[in-house]
Structures are given as structure tokens and as C-alpha cells.
Amino acid sequence: MRLRGIERIAGRPAAALASAAALTVLAALCGCTVQPADADGKNRSPVHIRLPGTRPPDRPAPGGGPTTARPAPAAPRVLWSRGDTGPEVRELQARLRQVGWLLDGPTGTYDDLTEEAVEGFQGKRGLPRTGRTDTVTWQRLLGMTHRPGTWDLYLMGGQPAAAPDPRCLTGRVLCIDKTSRTLRWMIDGRTVSTTAVRFGSQYTPTREGVFHIYWKSRHHVSTLYDSPMPYAMFFSGGQAVHYSYDFAARGYAGGSHGCVNVRDEAAVASLFAQVRTGDKVVVSW
């Protein structure tokens, strides 16, 4: 009797050991983790078994927070778009001219032609065709062009006028400055209007000095070069202030045979109506 009691008592530890051994083998085959007690102190199953081929449960991000997807990169910042004006837009247009995407200008105004040019440039380089100049588009354009010079920026005029020559401050004067390539129409020291002008080439330079208008010819045609000189106001021999079709078309890419060319027909027509024979002309650097 005593031996049987010992066998029953000893049998319990033997069965428990056998069960634990079986779980250990199963865990080794399938993979398991030991589970801690719940936060409220209640015990869960001490062993979590994961069968082969199943995914482990998602793990929290470092620090215990939930996992989140990375945010999409921010779109490049827009620098200039349609309607903007200023020297930066003028430089943009000059650089677009260098790569053949813009034929007109520069004007300093981001107009429809500039927008179309930017869109074409973007599409050619695999960039989003927005027509707006963002930081990526600008950097790509900078890498393909050189810094434009003064007359690249003001190819068709529009540059600021220089301070008037002191000889222009009295009377009625066509005050012409070669440095800024401008003509001021002045009366008693007051500037009435300003317009862009072009001068003679290296071999046919526009003469400098103080002159006077001695003849006006509305529909003049040059007898020497057989070229039209509308609104001609002669001040020194065959040199005159007049409208130039070539200047209107090509800007400072060309030059005159010594005359002072005006590309704005409305501006020179207004001058022709106001200027009188005998009015002073000052041409200076």
C-alpha cells in the first residue's frame, strides 16, 4: 500500500515533466515566445506558439509609439509664375533665349510667351510641365546657360535712363545717352518722355556733341542706303533720330549707319509731333 501511494505521488511529477518536454519540442519546431502577465496582473498563456509560415505580430516603433508611413517629399518652391515682374524675370527670359525657348524679350514681365517657354523647357528635361519656374527648373536652367550681360537683359530696350547731361538742363533738348542707350525729351530740365535708342556700329559711329535739329522728314528714305527712315529728325549731316524697323525686330543685335534708331513707333511719332526745327540735340557717353 505504501509503495502504491508513492507511485501515485511520483506519477504526477513524471506526467508534468513529460508535458513540459513536449511543449519544449513543439516550441523548438514552431517558434514561440514567453508571454508576460497582463497589466492588470492576470496571467495569460505562458507560451505563444507561432506555426511555420505565419507572420509575426507587428512590433511597435522604437519608443512604444505606433508605426507611421514616411511623408511624401515636398514639392519644389515656385520662384516666379505668370504675372510676376522684375529683374529676376528678365534674367529668366534672357537665359531662356540662350537655349532657344524664347525669341522675344526680355521684357521683365512673366507673360504667356514666357510661361509657354518654361513649360517647353520643363517637358524637354522630364520635369513636370507646369509653366511655373520652381527651384528645380531654375537650377537646371542655370546649369545650361551663362550669366547674361546688360544688353542681353535689355535686348529690346527698357533699361533705366542715365542721369541727364548738364547740357540738357536748359531749353528744349533731345538728350541722348550712349551709356544707357536712352533718349530723354526734356523741356527746361524736366523729362517729358524717355525711350530706348540704338546707335551706329563701330565703323559708322553716331557723332557726339551738341547739335540742333535742322530738318524734319516724316516719310524719309535714305538716298545712300535706300532704306526707310520714318519720322526723321536730322541733327548732324545725314545722321538723324528716326524710327527703325530693324531695331524693332532685332533689338541691339543690329546697329545703324550712324543714326539714332528708335524702336517704339508710337514714341517717335509723338516726338516728331513735338520737336521743332532748331531744338537742341545732345549726344554723350
PDB file of C-alpha atoms in Angstrom:
ATOM      1  CA  MET A   1       0.000   0.000   0.000  1.00  0.00           C
ATOM      2  CA  ARG A   2       2.749   2.395   0.852  1.00  0.00           C
ATOM      3  CA  LEU A   3       4.543   1.643  -2.410  1.00  0.00           C
ATOM      4  CA  ARG A   4       1.390   2.316  -4.490  1.00  0.00           C
ATOM      5  CA  GLY A   5       0.893   5.682  -2.776  1.00  0.00           C
ATOM      6  CA  ILE A   6       4.464   6.580  -3.582  1.00  0.00           C
ATOM      7  CA  GLU A   7       3.924   5.601  -7.227  1.00  0.00           C
ATOM      8  CA  ARG A   8       0.816   7.832  -7.478  1.00  0.00           C
ATOM      9  CA  ILE A   9       2.651  10.748  -5.915  1.00  0.00           C
ATOM     10  CA  ALA A  10       5.677  10.198  -8.087  1.00  0.00           C
ATOM     11  CA  GLY A  11       3.477   9.770 -11.162  1.00  0.00           C
ATOM     12  CA  ARG A  12       2.302  13.382 -11.088  1.00  0.00           C
ATOM     13  CA  PRO A  13       5.748  14.978 -11.466  1.00  0.00           C
ATOM     14  CA  ALA A  14       6.542  12.476 -14.198  1.00  0.00           C
ATOM     15  CA  ALA A  15       3.467  13.483 -16.231  1.00  0.00           C
ATOM     16  CA  ALA A  16       4.189  17.199 -15.765  1.00  0.00           C
ATOM     17  CA  LEU A  17       7.743  16.699 -16.913  1.00  0.00           C
ATOM     18  CA  ALA A  18       6.560  14.802 -19.961  1.00  0.00           C
ATOM     19  CA  SER A  19       4.087  17.600 -20.852  1.00  0.00           C
ATOM     20  CA  ALA A  20       6.751  20.292 -20.459  1.00  0.00           C
ATOM     21  CA  ALA A  21       9.140  18.296 -22.593  1.00  0.00           C
ATOM     22  CA  ALA A  22       6.525  18.001 -25.326  1.00  0.00           C
ATOM     23  CA  LEU A  23       5.916  21.779 -25.287  1.00  0.00           C
ATOM     24  CA  THR A  24       9.643  22.434 -25.497  1.00  0.00           C
ATOM     25  CA  VAL A  25       9.937  20.230 -28.578  1.00  0.00           C
ATOM     26  CA  LEU A  26       6.894  21.909 -30.172  1.00  0.00           C
ATOM     27  CA  ALA A  27       8.307  25.363 -29.442  1.00  0.00           C
ATOM     28  CA  ALA A  28      11.608  24.410 -30.992  1.00  0.00           C
ATOM     29  CA  LEU A  29       9.849  23.243 -34.128  1.00  0.00           C
ATOM     30  CA  CYS A  30       7.345  26.091 -34.485  1.00  0.00           C
ATOM     31  CA  GLY A  31       8.838  29.079 -32.680  1.00  0.00           C
ATOM     32  CA  CYS A  32       7.375  30.574 -29.521  1.00  0.00           C
ATOM     33  CA  THR A  33       7.687  33.468 -27.126  1.00  0.00           C
ATOM     34  CA  VAL A  34       7.056  33.678 -23.424  1.00  0.00           C
ATOM     35  CA  GLN A  35       4.134  35.981 -22.650  1.00  0.00           C
ATOM     36  CA  PRO A  36       4.261  38.243 -19.584  1.00  0.00           C
ATOM     37  CA  ALA A  37       1.320  38.848 -17.304  1.00  0.00           C
ATOM     38  CA  ASP A  38      -1.291  41.429 -18.311  1.00  0.00           C
ATOM     39  CA  ALA A  39      -1.031  44.941 -16.955  1.00  0.00           C
ATOM     40  CA  ASP A  40      -3.908  44.165 -14.581  1.00  0.00           C
ATOM     41  CA  GLY A  41      -1.988  41.204 -13.150  1.00  0.00           C
ATOM     42  CA  LYS A  42      -3.990  38.484 -14.883  1.00  0.00           C
ATOM     43  CA  ASN A  43      -1.922  35.692 -16.265  1.00  0.00           C
ATOM     44  CA  ARG A  44      -2.063  34.747 -19.930  1.00  0.00           C
ATOM     45  CA  SER A  45      -0.861  31.580 -21.508  1.00  0.00           C
ATOM     46  CA  PRO A  46       2.850  31.327 -20.694  1.00  0.00           C
ATOM     47  CA  VAL A  47       3.746  30.225 -24.197  1.00  0.00           C
ATOM     48  CA  HIS A  48       2.715  31.728 -27.529  1.00  0.00           C
ATOM     49  CA  ILE A  49       3.188  29.301 -30.390  1.00  0.00           C
ATOM     50  CA  ARG A  50       3.714  30.534 -33.957  1.00  0.00           C
ATOM     51  CA  LEU A  51       3.262  27.976 -36.663  1.00  0.00           C
ATOM     52  CA  PRO A  52       5.783  27.921 -39.525  1.00  0.00           C
ATOM     53  CA  GLY A  53       4.880  30.206 -42.441  1.00  0.00           C
ATOM     54  CA  THR A  54       2.820  32.655 -40.349  1.00  0.00           C
ATOM     55  CA  ARG A  55       3.821  36.320 -39.931  1.00  0.00           C
ATOM     56  CA  PRO A  56       4.850  37.615 -36.526  1.00  0.00           C
ATOM     57  CA  PRO A  57       2.602  40.275 -34.996  1.00  0.00           C
ATOM     58  CA  ASP A  58       3.524  43.877 -35.828  1.00  0.00           C
ATOM     59  CA  ARG A  59       6.026  45.311 -33.455  1.00  0.00           C
ATOM     60  CA  PRO A  60       5.646  48.859 -32.147  1.00  0.00           C
ATOM     61  CA  ALA A  61       8.025  51.532 -33.342  1.00  0.00           C
ATOM     62  CA  PRO A  62      11.005  52.366 -31.106  1.00  0.00           C
ATOM     63  CA  GLY A  63       9.808  54.249 -28.070  1.00  0.00           C
ATOM     64  CA  GLY A  64       6.476  52.453 -27.980  1.00  0.00           C
ATOM     65  CA  GLY A  65       4.659  54.688 -30.486  1.00  0.00           C
ATOM     66  CA  PRO A  66       2.625  53.462 -33.468  1.00  0.00           C
ATOM     67  CA  THR A  67       4.358  52.933 -36.794  1.00  0.00           C
ATOM     68  CA  THR A  68       3.706  55.662 -39.410  1.00  0.00           C
ATOM     69  CA  ALA A  69       4.458  55.962 -43.133  1.00  0.00           C
ATOM     70  CA  ARG A  70       7.108  58.441 -44.276  1.00  0.00           C
ATOM     71  CA  PRO A  71       5.641  61.742 -45.575  1.00  0.00           C
ATOM     72  CA  ALA A  72       5.910  62.417 -49.303  1.00  0.00           C
ATOM     73  CA  PRO A  73       8.706  64.854 -50.263  1.00  0.00           C
ATOM     74  CA  ALA A  74       7.591  68.485 -50.521  1.00  0.00           C
ATOM     75  CA  ALA A  75       7.032  69.954 -53.988  1.00  0.00           C
ATOM     76  CA  PRO A  76       9.791  72.349 -55.148  1.00  0.00           C
ATOM     77  CA  ARG A  77       9.183  76.006 -54.279  1.00  0.00           C
ATOM     78  CA  VAL A  78       7.822  78.178 -57.080  1.00  0.00           C
ATOM     79  CA  LEU A  79      10.039  81.215 -57.704  1.00  0.00           C
ATOM     80  CA  TRP A  80       8.158  83.034 -60.484  1.00  0.00           C
ATOM     81  CA  SER A  81       4.949  82.496 -62.415  1.00  0.00           C
ATOM     82  CA  ARG A  82       2.668  84.292 -64.844  1.00  0.00           C
ATOM     83  CA  GLY A  83       2.056  87.913 -63.878  1.00  0.00           C
ATOM     84  CA  ASP A  84       5.325  88.390 -61.954  1.00  0.00           C
ATOM     85  CA  THR A  85       7.655  91.231 -62.941  1.00  0.00           C
ATOM     86  CA  GLY A  86      11.156  92.388 -62.100  1.00  0.00           C
ATOM     87  CA  PRO A  87      14.858  91.895 -62.863  1.00  0.00           C
ATOM     88  CA  GLU A  88      14.747  88.200 -61.904  1.00  0.00           C
ATOM     89  CA  VAL A  89      12.099  87.557 -64.544  1.00  0.00           C
ATOM     90  CA  ARG A  90      14.207  89.486 -67.059  1.00  0.00           C
ATOM     91  CA  GLU A  91      17.195  87.221 -66.301  1.00  0.00           C
ATOM     92  CA  LEU A  92      14.977  84.133 -66.640  1.00  0.00           C
ATOM     93  CA  GLN A  93      13.869  85.328 -70.072  1.00  0.00           C
ATOM     94  CA  ALA A  94      17.442  86.080 -71.155  1.00  0.00           C
ATOM     95  CA  ARG A  95      18.529  82.568 -70.177  1.00  0.00           C
ATOM     96  CA  LEU A  96      15.542  81.009 -71.973  1.00  0.00           C
ATOM     97  CA  ARG A  97      16.660  82.920 -75.083  1.00  0.00           C
ATOM     98  CA  GLN A  98      20.127  81.346 -74.768  1.00  0.00           C
ATOM     99  CA  VAL A  99      18.674  77.814 -75.017  1.00  0.00           C
ATOM    100  CA  GLY A 100      16.272  78.751 -77.816  1.00  0.00           C
ATOM    101  CA  TRP A 101      12.990  78.518 -75.907  1.00  0.00           C
ATOM    102  CA  LEU A 102      12.150  82.235 -76.094  1.00  0.00           C
ATOM    103  CA  LEU A 103      12.529  84.518 -79.088  1.00  0.00           C
ATOM    104  CA  ASP A 104      11.023  87.773 -77.810  1.00  0.00           C
ATOM    105  CA  GLY A 105      12.156  89.967 -74.953  1.00  0.00           C
ATOM    106  CA  PRO A 106      13.477  90.066 -72.389  1.00  0.00           C
ATOM    107  CA  THR A 107      10.670  92.282 -71.124  1.00  0.00           C
ATOM    108  CA  GLY A 108      10.804  91.736 -67.359  1.00  0.00           C
ATOM    109  CA  THR A 109       7.179  90.551 -67.327  1.00  0.00           C
ATOM    110  CA  TYR A 110       6.270  86.854 -66.940  1.00  0.00           C
ATOM    111  CA  ASP A 111       3.731  86.740 -69.783  1.00  0.00           C
ATOM    112  CA  ASP A 112       2.075  83.938 -71.756  1.00  0.00           C
ATOM    113  CA  LEU A 113       5.111  83.531 -74.027  1.00  0.00           C
ATOM    114  CA  THR A 114       7.399  83.096 -71.014  1.00  0.00           C
ATOM    115  CA  GLU A 115       5.008  80.561 -69.495  1.00  0.00           C
ATOM    116  CA  GLU A 116       4.966  78.555 -72.747  1.00  0.00           C
ATOM    117  CA  ALA A 117       8.768  78.695 -72.947  1.00  0.00           C
ATOM    118  CA  VAL A 118       9.181  77.411 -69.377  1.00  0.00           C
ATOM    119  CA  GLU A 119       6.655  74.634 -69.997  1.00  0.00           C
ATOM    120  CA  GLY A 120       8.525  73.540 -73.126  1.00  0.00           C
ATOM    121  CA  PHE A 121      11.860  73.598 -71.313  1.00  0.00           C
ATOM    122  CA  GLN A 122      10.415  71.513 -68.466  1.00  0.00           C
ATOM    123  CA  GLY A 123       8.908  68.920 -70.790  1.00  0.00           C
ATOM    124  CA  LYS A 124      12.182  68.515 -72.701  1.00  0.00           C
ATOM    125  CA  ARG A 125      14.014  67.770 -69.431  1.00  0.00           C
ATOM    126  CA  GLY A 126      11.428  65.373 -67.992  1.00  0.00           C
ATOM    127  CA  LEU A 127      10.179  67.855 -65.393  1.00  0.00           C
ATOM    128  CA  PRO A 128       6.501  68.489 -64.595  1.00  0.00           C
ATOM    129  CA  ARG A 129       5.118  70.813 -67.300  1.00  0.00           C
ATOM    130  CA  THR A 130       3.652  73.494 -65.050  1.00  0.00           C
ATOM    131  CA  GLY A 131       4.855  76.625 -66.849  1.00  0.00           C
ATOM    132  CA  ARG A 132       5.914  77.968 -63.447  1.00  0.00           C
ATOM    133  CA  THR A 133       9.600  78.399 -62.637  1.00  0.00           C
ATOM    134  CA  ASP A 134      10.348  76.392 -59.494  1.00  0.00           C
ATOM    135  CA  THR A 135      13.694  75.780 -57.810  1.00  0.00           C
ATOM    136  CA  VAL A 136      14.361  72.555 -59.751  1.00  0.00           C
ATOM    137  CA  THR A 137      13.600  74.170 -63.133  1.00  0.00           C
ATOM    138  CA  TRP A 138      15.735  77.217 -62.293  1.00  0.00           C
ATOM    139  CA  GLN A 139      18.739  75.137 -61.206  1.00  0.00           C
ATOM    140  CA  ARG A 140      18.523  73.085 -64.405  1.00  0.00           C
ATOM    141  CA  LEU A 141      18.413  76.268 -66.494  1.00  0.00           C
ATOM    142  CA  LEU A 142      21.341  77.812 -64.588  1.00  0.00           C
ATOM    143  CA  GLY A 143      23.446  74.738 -65.356  1.00  0.00           C
ATOM    144  CA  MET A 144      22.828  75.102 -69.094  1.00  0.00           C
ATOM    145  CA  THR A 145      23.349  78.865 -69.525  1.00  0.00           C
ATOM    146  CA  HIS A 146      25.762  81.687 -68.685  1.00  0.00           C
ATOM    147  CA  ARG A 147      25.098  84.911 -66.824  1.00  0.00           C
ATOM    148  CA  PRO A 148      23.502  87.380 -69.263  1.00  0.00           C
ATOM    149  CA  GLY A 149      25.158  90.730 -69.866  1.00  0.00           C
ATOM    150  CA  THR A 150      23.476  94.124 -69.673  1.00  0.00           C
ATOM    151  CA  TRP A 151      22.404  94.185 -73.303  1.00  0.00           C
ATOM    152  CA  ASP A 152      21.265  90.566 -73.153  1.00  0.00           C
ATOM    153  CA  LEU A 153      18.910  91.655 -70.386  1.00  0.00           C
ATOM    154  CA  TYR A 154      17.800  94.759 -72.290  1.00  0.00           C
ATOM    155  CA  LEU A 155      17.956  93.442 -75.840  1.00  0.00           C
ATOM    156  CA  MET A 156      14.811  95.323 -76.846  1.00  0.00           C
ATOM    157  CA  GLY A 157      15.282  98.334 -74.588  1.00  0.00           C
ATOM    158  CA  GLY A 158      13.594  99.168 -71.312  1.00  0.00           C
ATOM    159  CA  GLN A 159      16.808  99.834 -69.408  1.00  0.00           C
ATOM    160  CA  PRO A 160      16.818 102.686 -66.850  1.00  0.00           C
ATOM    161  CA  ALA A 161      17.912 106.046 -68.233  1.00  0.00           C
ATOM    162  CA  ALA A 162      21.146 107.592 -67.009  1.00  0.00           C
ATOM    163  CA  ALA A 163      21.168 110.969 -65.297  1.00  0.00           C
ATOM    164  CA  PRO A 164      20.869 113.730 -67.908  1.00  0.00           C
ATOM    165  CA  ASP A 165      23.947 115.502 -69.188  1.00  0.00           C
ATOM    166  CA  PRO A 166      24.212 119.022 -67.608  1.00  0.00           C
ATOM    167  CA  ARG A 167      23.919 120.474 -71.128  1.00  0.00           C
ATOM    168  CA  CYS A 168      20.399 119.069 -71.282  1.00  0.00           C
ATOM    169  CA  LEU A 169      19.039 121.028 -68.335  1.00  0.00           C
ATOM    170  CA  THR A 170      18.033 124.195 -70.197  1.00  0.00           C
ATOM    171  CA  GLY A 171      15.731 124.691 -73.139  1.00  0.00           C
ATOM    172  CA  ARG A 172      14.120 122.105 -75.402  1.00  0.00           C
ATOM    173  CA  VAL A 173      16.517 119.179 -75.761  1.00  0.00           C
ATOM    174  CA  LEU A 174      16.731 115.681 -77.197  1.00  0.00           C
ATOM    175  CA  CYS A 175      19.123 114.342 -74.547  1.00  0.00           C
ATOM    176  CA  ILE A 176      20.723 111.159 -75.899  1.00  0.00           C
ATOM    177  CA  ASP A 177      22.935 108.942 -73.719  1.00  0.00           C
ATOM    178  CA  LYS A 178      25.063 106.202 -75.270  1.00  0.00           C
ATOM    179  CA  THR A 179      25.846 104.520 -71.959  1.00  0.00           C
ATOM    180  CA  SER A 180      22.263 103.748 -71.008  1.00  0.00           C
ATOM    181  CA  ARG A 181      21.092 103.750 -74.654  1.00  0.00           C
ATOM    182  CA  THR A 182      18.230 106.096 -73.951  1.00  0.00           C
ATOM    183  CA  LEU A 183      16.779 109.313 -75.291  1.00  0.00           C
ATOM    184  CA  ARG A 184      15.150 111.834 -72.969  1.00  0.00           C
ATOM    185  CA  TRP A 185      12.901 114.529 -74.376  1.00  0.00           C
ATOM    186  CA  MET A 186      13.410 117.414 -71.940  1.00  0.00           C
ATOM    187  CA  ILE A 187      11.989 120.901 -71.598  1.00  0.00           C
ATOM    188  CA  ASP A 188      13.656 123.312 -69.142  1.00  0.00           C
ATOM    189  CA  GLY A 189      15.223 120.488 -67.133  1.00  0.00           C
ATOM    190  CA  ARG A 190      12.047 118.403 -66.930  1.00  0.00           C
ATOM    191  CA  THR A 191      11.898 114.961 -68.554  1.00  0.00           C
ATOM    192  CA  VAL A 192       8.780 114.699 -70.709  1.00  0.00           C
ATOM    193  CA  SER A 193       9.406 111.178 -72.037  1.00  0.00           C
ATOM    194  CA  THR A 194      12.114 108.516 -72.269  1.00  0.00           C
ATOM    195  CA  THR A 195      12.644 105.876 -74.929  1.00  0.00           C
ATOM    196  CA  ALA A 196      15.244 103.239 -75.832  1.00  0.00           C
ATOM    197  CA  VAL A 197      17.568 104.020 -78.755  1.00  0.00           C
ATOM    198  CA  ARG A 198      20.268 102.303 -80.791  1.00  0.00           C
ATOM    199  CA  PHE A 199      23.384 103.844 -82.345  1.00  0.00           C
ATOM    200  CA  GLY A 200      25.823 103.419 -85.200  1.00  0.00           C
ATOM    201  CA  SER A 201      28.181 100.472 -85.463  1.00  0.00           C
ATOM    202  CA  GLN A 202      31.941 100.534 -84.884  1.00  0.00           C
ATOM    203  CA  TYR A 203      32.666 101.719 -88.416  1.00  0.00           C
ATOM    204  CA  THR A 204      29.764 104.165 -88.694  1.00  0.00           C
ATOM    205  CA  PRO A 205      29.527 105.652 -85.193  1.00  0.00           C
ATOM    206  CA  THR A 206      26.987 108.197 -84.076  1.00  0.00           C
ATOM    207  CA  ARG A 207      28.719 111.529 -83.568  1.00  0.00           C
ATOM    208  CA  GLU A 208      28.819 113.028 -80.074  1.00  0.00           C
ATOM    209  CA  GLY A 209      28.393 116.651 -79.093  1.00  0.00           C
ATOM    210  CA  VAL A 210      25.803 119.417 -79.121  1.00  0.00           C
ATOM    211  CA  PHE A 211      23.711 119.831 -82.302  1.00  0.00           C
ATOM    212  CA  HIS A 212      20.379 121.262 -83.425  1.00  0.00           C
ATOM    213  CA  ILE A 213      17.527 119.844 -85.465  1.00  0.00           C
ATOM    214  CA  TYR A 214      17.864 121.390 -88.920  1.00  0.00           C
ATOM    215  CA  TRP A 215      15.345 119.316 -90.915  1.00  0.00           C
ATOM    216  CA  LYS A 216      12.370 117.026 -90.319  1.00  0.00           C
ATOM    217  CA  SER A 217      11.138 114.455 -92.867  1.00  0.00           C
ATOM    218  CA  ARG A 218       8.116 112.301 -91.994  1.00  0.00           C
ATOM    219  CA  HIS A 219       8.441 109.678 -94.784  1.00  0.00           C
ATOM    220  CA  HIS A 220      12.152 109.918 -95.466  1.00  0.00           C
ATOM    221  CA  VAL A 221      14.078 107.244 -97.393  1.00  0.00           C
ATOM    222  CA  SER A 222      17.889 107.192 -97.279  1.00  0.00           C
ATOM    223  CA  THR A 223      19.418 108.087-100.639  1.00  0.00           C
ATOM    224  CA  LEU A 224      22.728 106.485 -99.574  1.00  0.00           C
ATOM    225  CA  TYR A 225      21.422 103.146 -98.256  1.00  0.00           C
ATOM    226  CA  ASP A 226      17.968 103.096 -99.883  1.00  0.00           C
ATOM    227  CA  SER A 227      16.374 102.282 -96.511  1.00  0.00           C
ATOM    228  CA  PRO A 228      13.271 103.868 -94.944  1.00  0.00           C
ATOM    229  CA  MET A 229      13.807 106.428 -92.154  1.00  0.00           C
ATOM    230  CA  PRO A 230      10.294 107.331 -90.935  1.00  0.00           C
ATOM    231  CA  TYR A 231       9.920 110.357 -88.623  1.00  0.00           C
ATOM    232  CA  ALA A 232      13.485 111.504 -89.411  1.00  0.00           C
ATOM    233  CA  MET A 233      14.786 114.482 -87.418  1.00  0.00           C
ATOM    234  CA  PHE A 234      18.216 115.400 -88.810  1.00  0.00           C
ATOM    235  CA  PHE A 235      20.798 116.915 -86.462  1.00  0.00           C
ATOM    236  CA  SER A 236      24.278 116.290 -87.998  1.00  0.00           C
ATOM    237  CA  GLY A 237      24.761 115.804 -91.714  1.00  0.00           C
ATOM    238  CA  GLY A 238      22.968 112.597 -92.685  1.00  0.00           C
ATOM    239  CA  GLN A 239      22.539 111.491 -89.059  1.00  0.00           C
ATOM    240  CA  ALA A 240      19.039 111.707 -87.661  1.00  0.00           C
ATOM    241  CA  VAL A 241      16.769 110.433 -84.939  1.00  0.00           C
ATOM    242  CA  HIS A 242      14.215 108.155 -86.645  1.00  0.00           C
ATOM    243  CA  TYR A 243      12.095 105.019 -86.363  1.00  0.00           C
ATOM    244  CA  SER A 244      13.867 101.753 -87.284  1.00  0.00           C
ATOM    245  CA  TYR A 245      12.080  98.614 -88.439  1.00  0.00           C
ATOM    246  CA  ASP A 246      15.264  96.627 -87.894  1.00  0.00           C
ATOM    247  CA  PHE A 247      15.631  97.831 -84.304  1.00  0.00           C
ATOM    248  CA  ALA A 248      12.001  96.912 -83.659  1.00  0.00           C
ATOM    249  CA  ALA A 249      12.648  93.405 -84.981  1.00  0.00           C
ATOM    250  CA  ARG A 250      16.173  92.584 -83.767  1.00  0.00           C
ATOM    251  CA  GLY A 251      16.905  94.966 -80.923  1.00  0.00           C
ATOM    252  CA  TYR A 252      20.539  95.571 -80.066  1.00  0.00           C
ATOM    253  CA  ALA A 253      21.615  92.606 -82.183  1.00  0.00           C
ATOM    254  CA  GLY A 254      21.956  95.135 -85.020  1.00  0.00           C
ATOM    255  CA  GLY A 255      23.124  98.717 -85.453  1.00  0.00           C
ATOM    256  CA  SER A 256      22.614 101.797 -87.565  1.00  0.00           C
ATOM    257  CA  HIS A 257      24.839 103.620 -90.061  1.00  0.00           C
ATOM    258  CA  GLY A 258      25.222 106.472 -87.576  1.00  0.00           C
ATOM    259  CA  CYS A 259      21.645 107.474 -86.929  1.00  0.00           C
ATOM    260  CA  VAL A 260      19.869 107.284 -83.588  1.00  0.00           C
ATOM    261  CA  ASN A 261      17.291 104.495 -84.034  1.00  0.00           C
ATOM    262  CA  VAL A 262      14.028 104.334 -82.082  1.00  0.00           C
ATOM    263  CA  ARG A 263      12.131 101.009 -81.945  1.00  0.00           C
ATOM    264  CA  ASP A 264       8.903 102.359 -80.446  1.00  0.00           C
ATOM    265  CA  GLU A 265       6.967 103.837 -83.376  1.00  0.00           C
ATOM    266  CA  ALA A 266       4.360 105.493 -81.165  1.00  0.00           C
ATOM    267  CA  ALA A 267       7.089 107.146 -79.100  1.00  0.00           C
ATOM    268  CA  VAL A 268       8.983 108.521 -82.098  1.00  0.00           C
ATOM    269  CA  ALA A 269       5.736 109.702 -83.714  1.00  0.00           C
ATOM    270  CA  SER A 270       4.984 111.649 -80.548  1.00  0.00           C
ATOM    271  CA  LEU A 271       8.499 113.132 -80.556  1.00  0.00           C
ATOM    272  CA  PHE A 272       8.203 114.103 -84.211  1.00  0.00           C
ATOM    273  CA  ALA A 273       4.991 115.998 -83.432  1.00  0.00           C
ATOM    274  CA  GLN A 274       6.584 117.920 -80.533  1.00  0.00           C
ATOM    275  CA  VAL A 275      10.150 118.614 -81.678  1.00  0.00           C
ATOM    276  CA  ARG A 276      10.745 121.787 -83.655  1.00  0.00           C
ATOM    277  CA  THR A 277      13.454 122.792 -86.069  1.00  0.00           C
ATOM    278  CA  GLY A 278      16.188 124.477 -84.027  1.00  0.00           C
ATOM    279  CA  ASP A 279      15.664 122.360 -80.872  1.00  0.00           C
ATOM    280  CA  LYS A 280      18.926 121.209 -79.260  1.00  0.00           C
ATOM    281  CA  VAL A 281      20.329 117.670 -79.506  1.00  0.00           C
ATOM    282  CA  VAL A 282      22.946 116.468 -77.010  1.00  0.00           C
ATOM    283  CA  VAL A 283      24.689 113.128 -77.677  1.00  0.00           C
ATOM    284  CA  SER A 284      27.018 111.944 -74.879  1.00  0.00           C
ATOM    285  CA  TRP A 285      28.511 108.928 -73.161  1.00  0.00           C
TER     286      TRP A 285
END
